mmCIF file of C-alpha atoms in Angstrom:
data_model
loop_
_atom_site.group_PDB
_atom_site.id
_atom_site.type_symbol
_atom_site.label_atom_id
_atom_site.label_comp_id
_atom_site.label_asym_id
_atom_site.label_seq_id
_atom_site.Cartn_x
_atom_site.Cartn_y
_atom_site.Cartn_z
ATOM 1 C CA ASP A 1 18.126 18.258 3.477
ATOM 2 C CA THR A 2 16.148 16.753 0.649
ATOM 3 C CA ALA A 3 19.465 15.181 -0.601
ATOM 4 C CA ASP A 4 20.064 13.389 2.854
ATOM 5 C CA TRP A 5 16.750 12.095 2.718
ATOM 6 C CA ALA A 6 17.102 10.946 -1.072
ATOM 7 C CA THR A 7 20.386 9.211 -0.326
ATOM 8 C CA ILE A 8 18.837 7.443 2.498
ATOM 9 C CA TYR A 9 16.083 6.228 0.541
ATOM 10 C CA ALA A 10 18.481 5.116 -2.161
ATOM 11 C CA ALA A 11 20.616 3.104 -0.060
ATOM 12 C CA SER A 12 17.457 1.139 1.116
ATOM 13 C CA GLY A 13 16.311 0.165 -2.545
ATOM 14 C CA PHE A 14 13.854 2.878 -3.157
ATOM 15 C CA ARG A 15 14.586 4.636 -6.455
ATOM 16 C CA VAL A 16 14.368 8.179 -6.225
ATOM 17 C CA PHE A 17 13.757 11.008 -8.656
ATOM 18 C CA PRO A 18 12.908 14.966 -8.636
ATOM 19 C CA VAL A 19 9.241 16.408 -8.243
ATOM 20 C CA THR A 20 8.244 19.795 -9.021
ATOM 21 C CA PRO A 21 8.264 21.639 -5.993
ATOM 22 C CA GLY A 22 4.799 22.010 -4.078
ATOM 23 C CA LYS A 23 3.330 19.827 -6.570
ATOM 24 C CA LYS A 24 2.991 15.930 -7.707
ATOM 25 C CA ASN A 25 4.160 16.057 -10.978
ATOM 26 C CA PRO A 26 7.602 14.382 -11.933
ATOM 27 C CA LEU A 27 10.365 17.223 -12.788
ATOM 28 C CA TYR A 28 11.327 15.322 -15.758
ATOM 29 C CA LYS A 29 9.268 13.214 -18.323
ATOM 30 C CA ASN A 30 11.579 10.036 -18.457
ATOM 31 C CA TRP A 31 11.366 9.628 -14.155
ATOM 32 C CA GLN A 32 10.895 6.128 -14.246
ATOM 33 C CA ALA A 33 13.702 5.372 -16.434
ATOM 34 C CA ASP A 34 16.158 8.464 -14.777
ATOM 35 C CA ALA A 35 14.953 7.564 -10.992
ATOM 36 C CA THR A 36 18.175 6.441 -9.202
ATOM 37 C CA LEU A 37 20.162 4.832 -6.326
ATOM 38 C CA ASP A 38 23.352 6.233 -6.919
ATOM 39 C CA PRO A 39 24.093 8.816 -3.970
ATOM 40 C CA ALA A 40 25.941 11.244 -6.187
ATOM 41 C CA MET A 41 22.914 11.398 -8.663
ATOM 42 C CA CYS A 42 20.651 11.684 -5.763
ATOM 43 C CA ARG A 43 23.072 15.261 -4.799
ATOM 44 C CA GLN A 44 22.772 16.183 -8.325
ATOM 45 C CA TYR A 45 19.004 16.055 -8.619
ATOM 46 C CA PHE A 46 18.559 17.866 -5.299
ATOM 47 C CA PRO A 47 21.041 20.463 -5.172
ATOM 48 C CA PRO A 48 21.221 22.666 -1.920
ATOM 49 C CA GLY A 49 18.751 25.807 -2.302
ATOM 50 C CA THR A 50 16.337 23.970 -4.350
ATOM 51 C CA ASP A 51 12.571 23.093 -2.971
ATOM 52 C CA ARG A 52 12.128 19.852 -5.293
ATOM 53 C CA ASN A 53 9.802 17.177 -3.856
ATOM 54 C CA VAL A 54 10.973 13.679 -3.092
ATOM 55 C CA GLY A 55 9.236 10.835 -5.462
ATOM 56 C CA LEU A 56 10.110 7.334 -4.785
ATOM 57 C CA VAL A 57 9.279 4.750 -7.269
ATOM 58 C CA ALA A 58 6.351 2.089 -6.467
ATOM 59 C CA GLY A 59 6.012 -1.621 -7.175
ATOM 60 C CA GLU A 60 10.090 -2.416 -7.163
ATOM 61 C CA ALA A 61 11.001 -2.249 -3.563
ATOM 62 C CA PHE A 62 7.726 -1.431 -1.846
ATOM 63 C CA ASP A 63 3.993 -0.987 -2.790
ATOM 64 C CA ALA A 64 2.485 1.739 -0.875
ATOM 65 C CA TRP A 65 -1.244 1.486 0.327
ATOM 66 C CA ASP A 66 -2.574 5.146 0.104
ATOM 67 C CA ILE A 67 -5.485 5.306 2.938
ATOM 68 C CA GLU A 68 -7.568 8.907 2.389
ATOM 69 C CA ALA A 69 -7.856 11.054 5.449
ATOM 70 C CA ASP A 70 -11.481 11.023 5.133
ATOM 71 C CA HIS A 71 -11.695 7.427 5.209
ATOM 72 C CA LEU A 72 -8.920 7.078 8.260
ATOM 73 C CA ALA A 73 -11.115 6.846 10.808
ATOM 74 C CA ARG A 74 -13.331 4.055 9.663
ATOM 75 C CA PHE A 75 -10.094 1.913 8.324
ATOM 76 C CA SER A 76 -8.907 2.336 12.011
ATOM 77 C CA GLU A 77 -12.078 1.354 13.312
ATOM 78 C CA TRP A 78 -12.142 -1.795 11.224
ATOM 79 C CA LEU A 79 -8.723 -2.711 12.297
ATOM 80 C CA TYR A 80 -9.611 -2.598 15.589
ATOM 81 C CA ARG A 81 -12.940 -4.461 15.401
ATOM 82 C CA ASN A 82 -11.372 -7.402 13.779
ATOM 83 C CA GLU A 83 -8.313 -7.274 15.981
ATOM 84 C CA TYR A 84 -5.776 -6.913 12.592
ATOM 85 C CA VAL A 85 -2.620 -5.513 13.658
ATOM 86 C CA LEU A 86 -0.515 -3.834 11.244
ATOM 87 C CA PRO A 87 3.114 -5.569 11.277
ATOM 88 C CA GLU A 88 6.053 -3.132 11.607
ATOM 89 C CA MET A 89 6.670 -0.789 8.388
ATOM 90 C CA PRO A 90 7.397 2.480 7.299
ATOM 91 C CA TRP A 91 4.268 4.200 6.998
ATOM 92 C CA ALA A 92 3.718 8.301 6.689
ATOM 93 C CA SER A 93 1.546 10.752 7.197
ATOM 94 C CA THR A 94 0.580 12.292 3.787
ATOM 95 C CA ALA A 95 -0.290 15.994 2.646
ATOM 96 C CA ARG A 96 -3.882 16.075 3.143
ATOM 97 C CA GLY A 97 -4.098 13.978 6.361
ATOM 98 C CA GLY A 98 -3.966 10.295 4.693
ATOM 99 C CA VAL A 99 -1.508 7.463 5.385
ATOM 100 C CA HIS A 100 1.044 5.635 3.360
ATOM 101 C CA LEU A 101 1.258 2.129 4.717
ATOM 102 C CA LEU A 102 4.550 0.363 2.956
ATOM 103 C CA THR A 103 4.674 -3.199 2.286
ATOM 104 C CA LYS A 104 6.352 -5.647 -0.187
ATOM 105 C CA PRO A 105 5.425 -5.300 -3.580
ATOM 106 C CA THR A 106 1.942 -7.224 -4.319
ATOM 107 C CA GLY A 107 3.016 -7.677 -8.047
ATOM 108 C CA VAL A 108 0.080 -5.679 -9.122
ATOM 109 C CA ASP A 109 0.432 -3.198 -12.231
ATOM 110 C CA GLY A 110 -0.425 0.313 -11.684
ATOM 111 C CA THR A 111 -2.914 2.173 -9.284
ATOM 112 C CA ARG A 112 -5.386 -0.250 -7.757
ATOM 113 C CA ASN A 113 -8.554 1.092 -5.876
ATOM 114 C CA LEU A 114 -8.989 -0.070 -2.175
ATOM 115 C CA TYR A 115 -12.332 -0.779 -0.774
ATOM 116 C CA LEU A 116 -13.760 -1.712 2.529
ATOM 117 C CA GLY A 117 -17.235 -2.469 2.738
ATOM 118 C CA GLY A 118 -17.923 -1.324 -0.428
ATOM 119 C CA THR A 119 -16.841 2.313 -0.023
ATOM 120 C CA HIS A 120 -13.650 3.442 -1.978
ATOM 121 C CA ILE A 121 -11.200 4.628 0.570
ATOM 122 C CA GLY A 122 -7.840 4.948 -1.219
ATOM 123 C CA GLU A 123 -5.539 3.483 -4.103
ATOM 124 C CA LEU A 124 -2.530 1.030 -4.048
ATOM 125 C CA LYS A 125 0.405 2.234 -5.473
ATOM 126 C CA SER A 126 2.377 -0.349 -7.285
ATOM 127 C CA ARG A 127 4.378 -1.055 -10.619
ATOM 128 C CA GLY A 128 4.356 2.144 -12.723
ATOM 129 C CA GLY A 129 3.292 4.371 -10.163
ATOM 130 C CA PHE A 130 5.155 6.433 -7.404
ATOM 131 C CA ILE A 131 4.696 8.281 -4.158
ATOM 132 C CA LEU A 132 6.082 11.573 -2.329
ATOM 133 C CA ALA A 133 8.053 11.133 0.474
ATOM 134 C CA CYS A 134 9.572 13.378 3.412
ATOM 135 C CA PRO A 135 10.491 16.141 3.499
ATOM 136 C CA SER A 136 8.066 16.877 0.211
ATOM 137 C CA GLU A 137 5.706 19.527 0.451
ATOM 138 C CA PHE A 138 2.049 19.961 -1.324
ATOM 139 C CA THR A 139 0.767 23.867 -1.984
ATOM 140 C CA ILE A 140 -2.132 25.072 -3.799
ATOM 141 C CA ASP A 141 -1.620 28.953 -4.855
ATOM 142 C CA ALA A 142 1.289 29.336 -3.437
ATOM 143 C CA GLN A 143 -0.494 28.250 0.196
ATOM 144 C CA THR A 144 1.132 24.954 1.741
ATOM 145 C CA VAL A 145 -1.652 22.239 2.288
ATOM 146 C CA GLY A 146 0.572 19.752 4.014
ATOM 147 C CA ASP A 147 3.972 17.923 3.823
ATOM 148 C CA TYR A 148 4.819 14.116 4.122
ATOM 149 C CA THR A 149 6.497 12.851 7.623
ATOM 150 C CA TRP A 150 7.423 9.505 8.377
ATOM 151 C CA VAL A 151 5.233 8.482 11.473
ATOM 152 C CA THR A 152 6.797 4.948 11.580
ATOM 153 C CA LEU A 153 10.613 4.455 10.191
ATOM 154 C CA PRO A 154 12.139 0.843 10.575
ATOM 155 C CA PRO A 155 15.845 0.338 10.275
ATOM 156 C CA ARG A 156 16.740 0.652 6.652
ATOM 157 C CA LEU A 157 13.502 0.955 5.340
ATOM 158 C CA GLU A 158 12.700 -2.471 6.211
ATOM 159 C CA VAL A 159 8.951 -3.442 4.375
ATOM 160 C CA PRO A 160 6.951 -6.774 5.384
ATOM 161 C CA GLU A 161 4.753 -8.769 3.534
ATOM 162 C CA ALA A 162 0.924 -7.171 3.013
ATOM 163 C CA PRO A 163 -1.091 -9.255 5.440
ATOM 164 C CA GLY A 164 -4.170 -11.217 3.805
ATOM 165 C CA TRP A 165 -6.561 -9.016 5.187
ATOM 166 C CA LEU A 166 -4.931 -6.019 3.751
ATOM 167 C CA ARG A 167 -4.964 -7.146 0.390
ATOM 168 C CA GLY A 168 -8.315 -8.043 0.636
ATOM 169 C CA LEU A 169 -8.989 -4.089 0.236
ATOM 170 C CA LEU A 170 -8.178 -4.541 -3.432
ATOM 171 C CA GLU A 171 -11.205 -6.938 -4.163
ATOM 172 C CA ARG A 172 -13.765 -4.768 -6.348
ATOM 173 C CA PRO A 173 -17.238 -4.790 -4.524
ATOM 174 C CA VAL A 174 -20.013 -6.512 -6.856
ATOM 175 C CA ALA A 175 -23.569 -6.637 -6.798
ATOM 176 C CA LEU A 176 -25.104 -8.203 -3.791
ATOM 177 C CA ARG A 177 -27.183 -10.486 -5.628
ATOM 178 C CA LYS A 178 -23.922 -11.946 -6.861
ATOM 179 C CA THR A 179 -22.053 -12.437 -3.863
ATOM 180 C CA MET A 180 -24.856 -14.095 -1.648
ATOM 181 C CA PRO A 181 -23.534 -17.912 -1.290
ATOM 182 C CA THR A 182 -25.611 -20.895 -1.998
ATOM 183 C CA ARG A 183 -26.145 -23.147 1.316
ATOM 184 C CA ILE A 184 -24.112 -26.493 1.639
ATOM 185 C CA ALA A 185 -26.578 -29.309 1.298
ATOM 186 C CA SER A 186 -25.649 -31.380 4.546
ATOM 187 C CA PRO A 187 -22.983 -30.706 7.321
ATOM 188 C CA ASP A 188 -20.644 -33.488 5.666
ATOM 189 C CA ASP A 189 -20.747 -31.503 2.618
ATOM 190 C CA ALA A 190 -19.396 -28.289 4.690
ATOM 191 C CA VAL A 191 -16.729 -30.650 6.360
ATOM 192 C CA ALA A 192 -15.548 -31.694 3.157
ATOM 193 C CA VAL A 193 -14.879 -27.999 1.888
ATOM 194 C CA LEU A 194 -13.170 -27.126 4.891
ATOM 195 C CA ALA A 195 -11.045 -30.062 5.027
ATOM 196 C CA ARG A 196 -9.965 -29.656 1.641
ATOM 197 C CA LEU A 197 -9.284 -25.664 2.051
ATOM 198 C CA ALA A 198 -7.254 -26.649 5.499
ATOM 199 C CA GLY A 199 -5.217 -28.924 3.226
ATOM 200 C CA SER A 200 -4.135 -25.541 1.265
ATOM 201 C CA ILE A 201 -3.204 -24.075 4.498
ATOM 202 C CA THR A 202 -1.123 -26.876 5.734
ATOM 203 C CA HIS A 203 0.977 -27.178 2.473
ATOM 204 C CA ALA A 204 1.052 -23.224 1.922
ATOM 205 C CA GLY A 205 4.527 -23.071 3.944
ATOM 206 C CA GLU A 206 5.746 -20.965 6.928
ATOM 207 C CA GLY A 207 5.288 -17.061 6.110
ATOM 208 C CA ARG A 208 2.612 -17.572 3.424
ATOM 209 C CA ARG A 209 -0.022 -18.956 5.752
ATOM 210 C CA ASN A 210 -1.829 -16.040 7.160
ATOM 211 C CA ASN A 211 -2.579 -15.058 3.410
ATOM 212 C CA TYR A 212 -4.030 -18.379 2.684
ATOM 213 C CA LEU A 213 -6.078 -18.274 5.794
ATOM 214 C CA TYR A 214 -7.887 -15.255 4.573
ATOM 215 C CA TRP A 215 -8.217 -16.951 1.027
ATOM 216 C CA ALA A 216 -9.827 -20.102 2.323
ATOM 217 C CA VAL A 217 -12.119 -18.305 4.746
ATOM 218 C CA ARG A 218 -13.519 -16.322 1.786
ATOM 219 C CA ARG A 219 -13.583 -19.022 -0.356
ATOM 220 C CA ALA A 220 -15.926 -21.184 2.383
ATOM 221 C CA ILE A 221 -18.223 -18.313 2.282
ATOM 222 C CA GLU A 222 -18.569 -18.392 -1.633
ATOM 223 C CA GLU A 223 -19.162 -21.913 -1.550
ATOM 224 C CA GLY A 224 -21.926 -21.673 1.095
ATOM 225 C CA VAL A 225 -20.391 -22.728 4.457
ATOM 226 C CA PRO A 226 -22.742 -21.189 6.979
#
């Protein structure tokens, strides 16, 4: 039942709080302060016979990458085309057919838009935000739109670091004229730029190199390396 799910989330370090049945608004105003990891409090928040939704506080134990249903096919094609592979992570199908991908917190405040090729495809839910989780449902005019269902659920809801290419979706698109790089004057200059960036990757330390590699590629392009 809902209380069982709430205690599972709490045991994994995800603070939980009750949400209005069938809706997305917290049941209590002070939900951020009152969200709990206490199993006894979970039982009080979700007593038998109630159909309250479950809210999980974002930005503490996890961030949620919320990809909207209308853009899910494009996101999947982008992953396939670039041979990006999602790490093992908790991810869920949302009530409207999108997905929630959970990673370690990024340090971002609030909710930030995600962009793919200049198109807004969803949001990152981080500090100050929350998501709904299984077995929550979303209704409009008493009609159930859909529910939240886990597709992949690693043991103890373990969350990985967000890959660098996933973090790249946070970059807000700017006008094309501002992003066209100036060409490097000579091959020697290009080698010098790449050598400097390679040095940053070398000293990034194990576990951080993928993120630094992604940053270095973008930086090379910005500095005019063809």
